[in-house]
PDB file of C-alpha atoms and ligand atoms in Angstrom:
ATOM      1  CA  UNK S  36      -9.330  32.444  -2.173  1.00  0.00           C
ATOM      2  CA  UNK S  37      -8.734  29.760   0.603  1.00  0.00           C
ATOM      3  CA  UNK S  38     -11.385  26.933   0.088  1.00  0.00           C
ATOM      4  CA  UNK S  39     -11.897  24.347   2.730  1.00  0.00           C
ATOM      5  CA  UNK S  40     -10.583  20.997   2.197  1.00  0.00           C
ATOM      6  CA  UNK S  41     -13.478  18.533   1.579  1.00  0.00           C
ATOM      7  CA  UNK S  42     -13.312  14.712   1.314  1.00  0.00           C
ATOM      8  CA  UNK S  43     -12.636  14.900  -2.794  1.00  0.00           C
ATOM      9  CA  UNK S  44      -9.574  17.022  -2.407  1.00  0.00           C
ATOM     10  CA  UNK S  45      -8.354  14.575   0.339  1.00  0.00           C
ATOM     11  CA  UNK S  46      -8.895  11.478  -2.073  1.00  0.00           C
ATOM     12  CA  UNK S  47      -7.576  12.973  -5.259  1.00  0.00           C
ATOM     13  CA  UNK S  48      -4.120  13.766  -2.953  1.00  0.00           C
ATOM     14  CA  UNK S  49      -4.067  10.763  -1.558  1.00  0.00           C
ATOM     15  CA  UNK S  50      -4.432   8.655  -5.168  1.00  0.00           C
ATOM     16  CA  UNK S  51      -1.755  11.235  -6.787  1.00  0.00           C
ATOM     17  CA  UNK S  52       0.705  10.326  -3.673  1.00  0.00           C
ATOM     18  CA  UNK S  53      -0.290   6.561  -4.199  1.00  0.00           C
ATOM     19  CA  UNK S  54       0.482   6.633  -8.014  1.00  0.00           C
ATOM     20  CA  UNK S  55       3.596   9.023  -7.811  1.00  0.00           C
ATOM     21  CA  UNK S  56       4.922   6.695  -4.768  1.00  0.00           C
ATOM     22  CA  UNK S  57       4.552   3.790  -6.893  1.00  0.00           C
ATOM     23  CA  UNK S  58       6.177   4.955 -10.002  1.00  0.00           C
ATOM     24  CA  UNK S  59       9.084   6.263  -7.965  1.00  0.00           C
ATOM     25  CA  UNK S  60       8.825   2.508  -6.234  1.00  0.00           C
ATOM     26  CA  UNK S  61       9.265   1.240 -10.077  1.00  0.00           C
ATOM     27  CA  UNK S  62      12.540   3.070 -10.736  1.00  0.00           C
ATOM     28  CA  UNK S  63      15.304   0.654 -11.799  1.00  0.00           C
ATOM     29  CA  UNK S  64      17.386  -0.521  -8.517  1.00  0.00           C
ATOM     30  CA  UNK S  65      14.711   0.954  -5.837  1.00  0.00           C
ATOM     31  CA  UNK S  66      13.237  -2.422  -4.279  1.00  0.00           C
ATOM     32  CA  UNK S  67      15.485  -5.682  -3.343  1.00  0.00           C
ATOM     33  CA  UNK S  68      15.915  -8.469  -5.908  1.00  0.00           C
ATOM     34  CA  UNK S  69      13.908 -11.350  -5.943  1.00  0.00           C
ATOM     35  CA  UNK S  70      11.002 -10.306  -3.814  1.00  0.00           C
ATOM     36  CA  UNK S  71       6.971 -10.470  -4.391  1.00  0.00           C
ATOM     37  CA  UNK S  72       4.507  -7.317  -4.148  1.00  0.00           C
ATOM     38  CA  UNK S  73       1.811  -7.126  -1.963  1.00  0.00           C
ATOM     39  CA  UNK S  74      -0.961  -5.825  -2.278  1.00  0.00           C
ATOM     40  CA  UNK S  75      -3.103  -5.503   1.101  1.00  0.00           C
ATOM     41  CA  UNK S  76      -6.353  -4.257   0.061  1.00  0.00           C
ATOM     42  CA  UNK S  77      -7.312  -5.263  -3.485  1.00  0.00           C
ATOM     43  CA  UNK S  78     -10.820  -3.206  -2.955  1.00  0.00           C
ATOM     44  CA  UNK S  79     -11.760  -1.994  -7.169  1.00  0.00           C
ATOM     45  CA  UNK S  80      -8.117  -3.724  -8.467  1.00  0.00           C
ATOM     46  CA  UNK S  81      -7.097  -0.244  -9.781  1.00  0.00           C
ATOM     47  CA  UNK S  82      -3.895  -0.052  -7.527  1.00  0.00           C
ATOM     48  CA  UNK S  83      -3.262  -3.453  -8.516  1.00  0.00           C
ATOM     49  CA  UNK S  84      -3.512  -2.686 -12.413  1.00  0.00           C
ATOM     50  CA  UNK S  85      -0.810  -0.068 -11.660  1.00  0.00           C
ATOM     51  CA  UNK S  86       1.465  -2.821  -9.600  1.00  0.00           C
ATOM     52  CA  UNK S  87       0.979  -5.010 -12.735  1.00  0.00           C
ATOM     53  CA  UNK S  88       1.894  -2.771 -15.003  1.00  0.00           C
ATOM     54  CA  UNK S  89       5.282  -1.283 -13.214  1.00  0.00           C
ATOM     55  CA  UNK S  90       6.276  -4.423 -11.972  1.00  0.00           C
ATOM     56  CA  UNK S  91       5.658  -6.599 -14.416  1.00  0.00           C
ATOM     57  CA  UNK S  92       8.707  -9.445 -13.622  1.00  0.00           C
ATOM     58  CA  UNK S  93       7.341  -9.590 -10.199  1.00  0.00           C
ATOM     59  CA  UNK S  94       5.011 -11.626  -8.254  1.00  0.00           C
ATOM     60  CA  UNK S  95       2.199  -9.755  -7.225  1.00  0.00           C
ATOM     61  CA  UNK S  96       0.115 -11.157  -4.357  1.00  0.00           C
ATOM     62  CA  UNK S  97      -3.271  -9.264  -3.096  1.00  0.00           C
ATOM     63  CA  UNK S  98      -5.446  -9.058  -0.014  1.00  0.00           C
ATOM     64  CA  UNK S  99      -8.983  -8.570   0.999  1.00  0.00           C
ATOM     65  CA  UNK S 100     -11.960  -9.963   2.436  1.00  0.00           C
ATOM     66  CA  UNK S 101     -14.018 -10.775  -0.583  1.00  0.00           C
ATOM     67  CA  UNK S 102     -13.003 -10.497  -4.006  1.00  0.00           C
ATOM     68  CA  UNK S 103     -14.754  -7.107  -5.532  1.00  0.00           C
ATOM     69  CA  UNK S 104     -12.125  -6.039  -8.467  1.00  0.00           C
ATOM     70  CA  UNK S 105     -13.001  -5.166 -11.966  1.00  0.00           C
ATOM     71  CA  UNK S 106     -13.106  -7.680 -14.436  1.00  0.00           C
ATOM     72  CA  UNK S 107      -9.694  -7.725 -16.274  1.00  0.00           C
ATOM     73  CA  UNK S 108      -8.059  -6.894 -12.614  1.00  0.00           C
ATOM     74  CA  UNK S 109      -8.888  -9.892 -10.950  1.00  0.00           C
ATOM     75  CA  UNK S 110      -5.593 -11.308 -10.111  1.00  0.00           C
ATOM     76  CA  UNK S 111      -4.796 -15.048 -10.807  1.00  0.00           C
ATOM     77  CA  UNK S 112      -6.915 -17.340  -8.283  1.00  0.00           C
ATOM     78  CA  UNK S 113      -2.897 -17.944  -6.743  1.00  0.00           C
ATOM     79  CA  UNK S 114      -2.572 -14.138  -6.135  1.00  0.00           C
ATOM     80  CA  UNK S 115      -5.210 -13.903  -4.056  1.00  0.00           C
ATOM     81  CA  UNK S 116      -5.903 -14.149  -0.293  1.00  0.00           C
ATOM     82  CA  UNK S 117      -9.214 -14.051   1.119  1.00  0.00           C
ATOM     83  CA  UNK S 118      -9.641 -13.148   4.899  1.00  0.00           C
ATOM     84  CA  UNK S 119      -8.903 -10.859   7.216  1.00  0.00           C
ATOM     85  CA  UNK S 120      -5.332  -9.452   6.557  1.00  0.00           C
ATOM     86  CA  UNK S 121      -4.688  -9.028  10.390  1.00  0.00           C
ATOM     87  CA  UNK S 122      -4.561 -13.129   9.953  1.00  0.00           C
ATOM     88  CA  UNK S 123      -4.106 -13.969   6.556  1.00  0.00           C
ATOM     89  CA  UNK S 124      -0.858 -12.423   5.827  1.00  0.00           C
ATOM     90  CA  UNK S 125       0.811 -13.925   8.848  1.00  0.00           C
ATOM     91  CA  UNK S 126       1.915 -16.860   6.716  1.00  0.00           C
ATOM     92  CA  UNK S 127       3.666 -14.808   4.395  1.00  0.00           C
ATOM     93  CA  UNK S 128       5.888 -13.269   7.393  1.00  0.00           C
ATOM     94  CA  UNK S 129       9.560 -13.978   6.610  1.00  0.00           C
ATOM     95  CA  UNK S 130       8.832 -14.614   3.286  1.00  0.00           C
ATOM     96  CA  UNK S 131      10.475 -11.201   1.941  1.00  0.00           C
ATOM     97  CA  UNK S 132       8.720  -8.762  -0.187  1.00  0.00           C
ATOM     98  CA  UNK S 133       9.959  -6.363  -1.795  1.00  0.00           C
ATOM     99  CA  UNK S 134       7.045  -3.826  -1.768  1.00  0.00           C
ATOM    100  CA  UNK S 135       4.505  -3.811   0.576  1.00  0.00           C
ATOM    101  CA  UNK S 136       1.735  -1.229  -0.216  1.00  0.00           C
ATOM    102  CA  UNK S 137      -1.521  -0.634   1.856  1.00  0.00           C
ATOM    103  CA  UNK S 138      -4.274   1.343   1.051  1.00  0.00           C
ATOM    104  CA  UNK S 139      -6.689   0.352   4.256  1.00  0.00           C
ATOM    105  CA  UNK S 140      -7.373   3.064   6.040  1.00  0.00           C
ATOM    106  CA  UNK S 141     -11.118   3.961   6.688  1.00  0.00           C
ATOM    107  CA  UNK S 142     -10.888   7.547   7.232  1.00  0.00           C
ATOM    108  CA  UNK S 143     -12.778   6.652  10.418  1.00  0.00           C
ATOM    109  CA  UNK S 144     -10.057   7.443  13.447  1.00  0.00           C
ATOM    110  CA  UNK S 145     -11.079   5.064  15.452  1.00  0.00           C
ATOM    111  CA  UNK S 146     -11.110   1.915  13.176  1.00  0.00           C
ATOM    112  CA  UNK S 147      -8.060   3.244  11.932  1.00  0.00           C
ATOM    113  CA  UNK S 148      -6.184   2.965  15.358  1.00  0.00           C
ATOM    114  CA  UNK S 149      -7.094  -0.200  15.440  1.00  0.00           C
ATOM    115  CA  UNK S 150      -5.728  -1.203  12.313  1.00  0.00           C
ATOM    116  CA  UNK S 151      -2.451   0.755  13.559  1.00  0.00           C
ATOM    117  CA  UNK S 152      -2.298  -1.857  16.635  1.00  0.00           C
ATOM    118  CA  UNK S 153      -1.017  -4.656  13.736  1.00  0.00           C
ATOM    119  CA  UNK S 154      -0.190  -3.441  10.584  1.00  0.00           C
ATOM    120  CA  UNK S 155       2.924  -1.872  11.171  1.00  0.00           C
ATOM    121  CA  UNK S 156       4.466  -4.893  12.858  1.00  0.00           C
ATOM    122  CA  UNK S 157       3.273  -7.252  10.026  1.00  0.00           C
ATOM    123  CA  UNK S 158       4.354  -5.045   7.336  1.00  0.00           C
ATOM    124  CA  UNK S 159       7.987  -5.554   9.117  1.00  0.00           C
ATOM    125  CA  UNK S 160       7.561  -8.832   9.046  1.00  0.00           C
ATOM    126  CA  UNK S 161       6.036  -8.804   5.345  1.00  0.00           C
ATOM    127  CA  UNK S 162       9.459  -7.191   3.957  1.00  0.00           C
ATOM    128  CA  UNK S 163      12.686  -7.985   3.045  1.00  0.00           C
ATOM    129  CA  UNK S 164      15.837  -5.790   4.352  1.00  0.00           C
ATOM    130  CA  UNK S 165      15.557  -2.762   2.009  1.00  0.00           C
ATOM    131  CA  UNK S 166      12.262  -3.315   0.947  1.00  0.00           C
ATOM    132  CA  UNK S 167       9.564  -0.895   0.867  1.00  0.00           C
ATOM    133  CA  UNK S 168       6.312   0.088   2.419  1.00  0.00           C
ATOM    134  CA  UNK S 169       3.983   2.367   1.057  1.00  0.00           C
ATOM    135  CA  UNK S 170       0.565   3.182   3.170  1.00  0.00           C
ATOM    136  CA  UNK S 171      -2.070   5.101   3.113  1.00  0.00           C
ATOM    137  CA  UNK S 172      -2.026   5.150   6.850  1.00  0.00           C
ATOM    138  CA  UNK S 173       1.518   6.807   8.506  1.00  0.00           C
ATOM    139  CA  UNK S 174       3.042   4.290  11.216  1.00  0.00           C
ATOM    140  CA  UNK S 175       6.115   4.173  13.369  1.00  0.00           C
ATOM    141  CA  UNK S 176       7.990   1.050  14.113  1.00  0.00           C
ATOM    142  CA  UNK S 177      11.832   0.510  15.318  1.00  0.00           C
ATOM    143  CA  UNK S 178      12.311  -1.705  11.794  1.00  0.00           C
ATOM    144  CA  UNK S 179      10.518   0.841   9.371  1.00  0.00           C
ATOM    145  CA  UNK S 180      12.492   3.923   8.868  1.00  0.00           C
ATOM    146  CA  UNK S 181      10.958   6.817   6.862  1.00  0.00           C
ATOM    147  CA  UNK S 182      11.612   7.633   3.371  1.00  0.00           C
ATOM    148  CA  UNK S 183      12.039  10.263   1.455  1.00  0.00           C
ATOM    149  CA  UNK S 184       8.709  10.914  -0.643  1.00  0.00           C
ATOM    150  CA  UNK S 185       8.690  11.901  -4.235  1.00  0.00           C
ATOM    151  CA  UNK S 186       8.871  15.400  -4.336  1.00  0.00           C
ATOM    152  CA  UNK S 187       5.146  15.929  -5.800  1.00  0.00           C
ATOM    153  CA  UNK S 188       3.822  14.439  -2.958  1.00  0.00           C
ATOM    154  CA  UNK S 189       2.267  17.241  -0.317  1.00  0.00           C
ATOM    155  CA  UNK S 190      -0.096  17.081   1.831  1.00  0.00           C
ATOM    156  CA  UNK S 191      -1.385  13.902   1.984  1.00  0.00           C
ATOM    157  CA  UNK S 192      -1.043  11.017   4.359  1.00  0.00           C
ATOM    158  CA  UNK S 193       0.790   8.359   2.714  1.00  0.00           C
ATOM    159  CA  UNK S 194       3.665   7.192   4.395  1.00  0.00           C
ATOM    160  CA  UNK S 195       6.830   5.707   2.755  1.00  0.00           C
ATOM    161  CA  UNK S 196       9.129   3.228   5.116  1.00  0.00           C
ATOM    162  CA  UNK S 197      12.108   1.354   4.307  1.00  0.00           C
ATOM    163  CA  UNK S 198      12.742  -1.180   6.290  1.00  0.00           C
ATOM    164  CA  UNK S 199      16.262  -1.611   7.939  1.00  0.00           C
ATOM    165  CA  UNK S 200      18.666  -4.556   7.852  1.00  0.00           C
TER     166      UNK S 200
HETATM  167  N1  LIG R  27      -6.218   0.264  -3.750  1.00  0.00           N
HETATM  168  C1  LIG R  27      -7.552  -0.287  -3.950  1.00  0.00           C
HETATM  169  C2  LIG R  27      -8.021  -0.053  -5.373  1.00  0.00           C
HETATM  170  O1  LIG R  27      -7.232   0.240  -6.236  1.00  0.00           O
HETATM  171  O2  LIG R  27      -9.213  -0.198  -5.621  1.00  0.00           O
HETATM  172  C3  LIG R  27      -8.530   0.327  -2.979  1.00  0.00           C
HETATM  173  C4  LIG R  27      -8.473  -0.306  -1.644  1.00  0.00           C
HETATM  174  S1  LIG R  27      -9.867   0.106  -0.649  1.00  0.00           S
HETATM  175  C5  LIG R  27      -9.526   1.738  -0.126  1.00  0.00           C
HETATM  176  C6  LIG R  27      -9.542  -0.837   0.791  1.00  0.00           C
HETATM  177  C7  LIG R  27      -9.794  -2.311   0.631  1.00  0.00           C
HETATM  178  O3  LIG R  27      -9.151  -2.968   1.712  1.00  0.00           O
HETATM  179  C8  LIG R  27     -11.259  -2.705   0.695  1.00  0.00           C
HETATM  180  O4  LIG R  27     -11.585  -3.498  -0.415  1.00  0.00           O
HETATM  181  C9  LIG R  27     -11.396  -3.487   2.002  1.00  0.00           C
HETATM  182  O5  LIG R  27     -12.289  -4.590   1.907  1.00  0.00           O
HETATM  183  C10 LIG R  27      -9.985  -3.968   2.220  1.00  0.00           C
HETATM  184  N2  LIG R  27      -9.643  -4.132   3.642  1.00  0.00           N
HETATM  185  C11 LIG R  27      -9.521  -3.156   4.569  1.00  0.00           C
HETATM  186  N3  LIG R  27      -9.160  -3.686   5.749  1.00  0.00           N
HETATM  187  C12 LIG R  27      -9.036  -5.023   5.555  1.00  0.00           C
HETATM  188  C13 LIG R  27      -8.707  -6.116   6.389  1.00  0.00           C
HETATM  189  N4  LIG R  27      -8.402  -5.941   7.686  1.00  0.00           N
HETATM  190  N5  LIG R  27      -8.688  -7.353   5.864  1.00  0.00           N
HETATM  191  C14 LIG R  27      -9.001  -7.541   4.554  1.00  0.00           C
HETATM  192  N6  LIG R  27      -9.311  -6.549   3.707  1.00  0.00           N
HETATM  193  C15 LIG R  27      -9.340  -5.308   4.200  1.00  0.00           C
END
């Protein structure tokens, strides 16, 4: 029997394509050398446990307006940026990271267009040649090319973008 699609169902796919994304992210030789992982959107600190955990020899820098993460995933006070991303990651433009993954959409449409006006530039700027964005919001720009998604990943919104150089 067909069931209608309610707001749990759309979370639970979104998280699996998050996680599955990220492990795929994690495979040996996927992302650049050298680069840091962003984290836009800190929020509980569960995606952030998961960035710890797969990529552990890598910098991992996170974003939001207020720290609000559980206890043991508070990242170092150095890891963190406090603001609004729209202007606090603008001085890490050129710096290039090797993952950028972003997990800020509202599921309100019209906030969410908004946040479409300046993400997708930023995360071009965010990234290194070959590096990687993952979002929870799907975006077009001329330097982000699509990806190909894990193959356990349907029906959901996340987006995966390489970006070219
Ligand atoms: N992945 C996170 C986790 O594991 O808990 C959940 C992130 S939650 C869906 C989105 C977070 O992004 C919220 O904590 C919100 O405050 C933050 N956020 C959204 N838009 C933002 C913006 N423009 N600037 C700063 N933080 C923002």
């Amino acid at each position: 029997m067909d069931r209608p699609r309610t707001r749990l169902d759309s979370f639970i796919s979104r998280i699996l394509a998050q996680r599955a994304i990220l492990n795929l992210l994690a495979e040996p030789g996927m992302l650049p050398p050298g680069g840091d992982v962003l984290e836009l959107g800190l929020g509980n600190g569960r995606t952030y446990s998961h960035l710890c955990a797969r990529f552990p020899d890598r910098r991992i820098i996170a974003f939001d307006r207020a720290v609000a993460a559980h206890g043991p995933s508070i990242p170092p006070e150095a890891d963190v940026v406090l603001g609004d991303i729209a202007q606090s990651a603008q001085a890490f433009v050129g710096r290039g990271a090797a993952l950028v993954h972003a997990d800020i959409g509202t599921g309100y449409d019209d906030k969410d267009a908004v946040t479409l006006q300046w993400l997708p530039g930023l995360a071009a700027g965010l990234l290194a040649p070959g590096g990687y964005l993952a979002s929870g919001l799907q975006m077009s720009h001329p330097a982000l090319e699509p990806a190909e998604l894990p193959p356990e990943v349907r029906d959901s919104h996340y987006g995966l973008y390489r970006k070219r150089g």
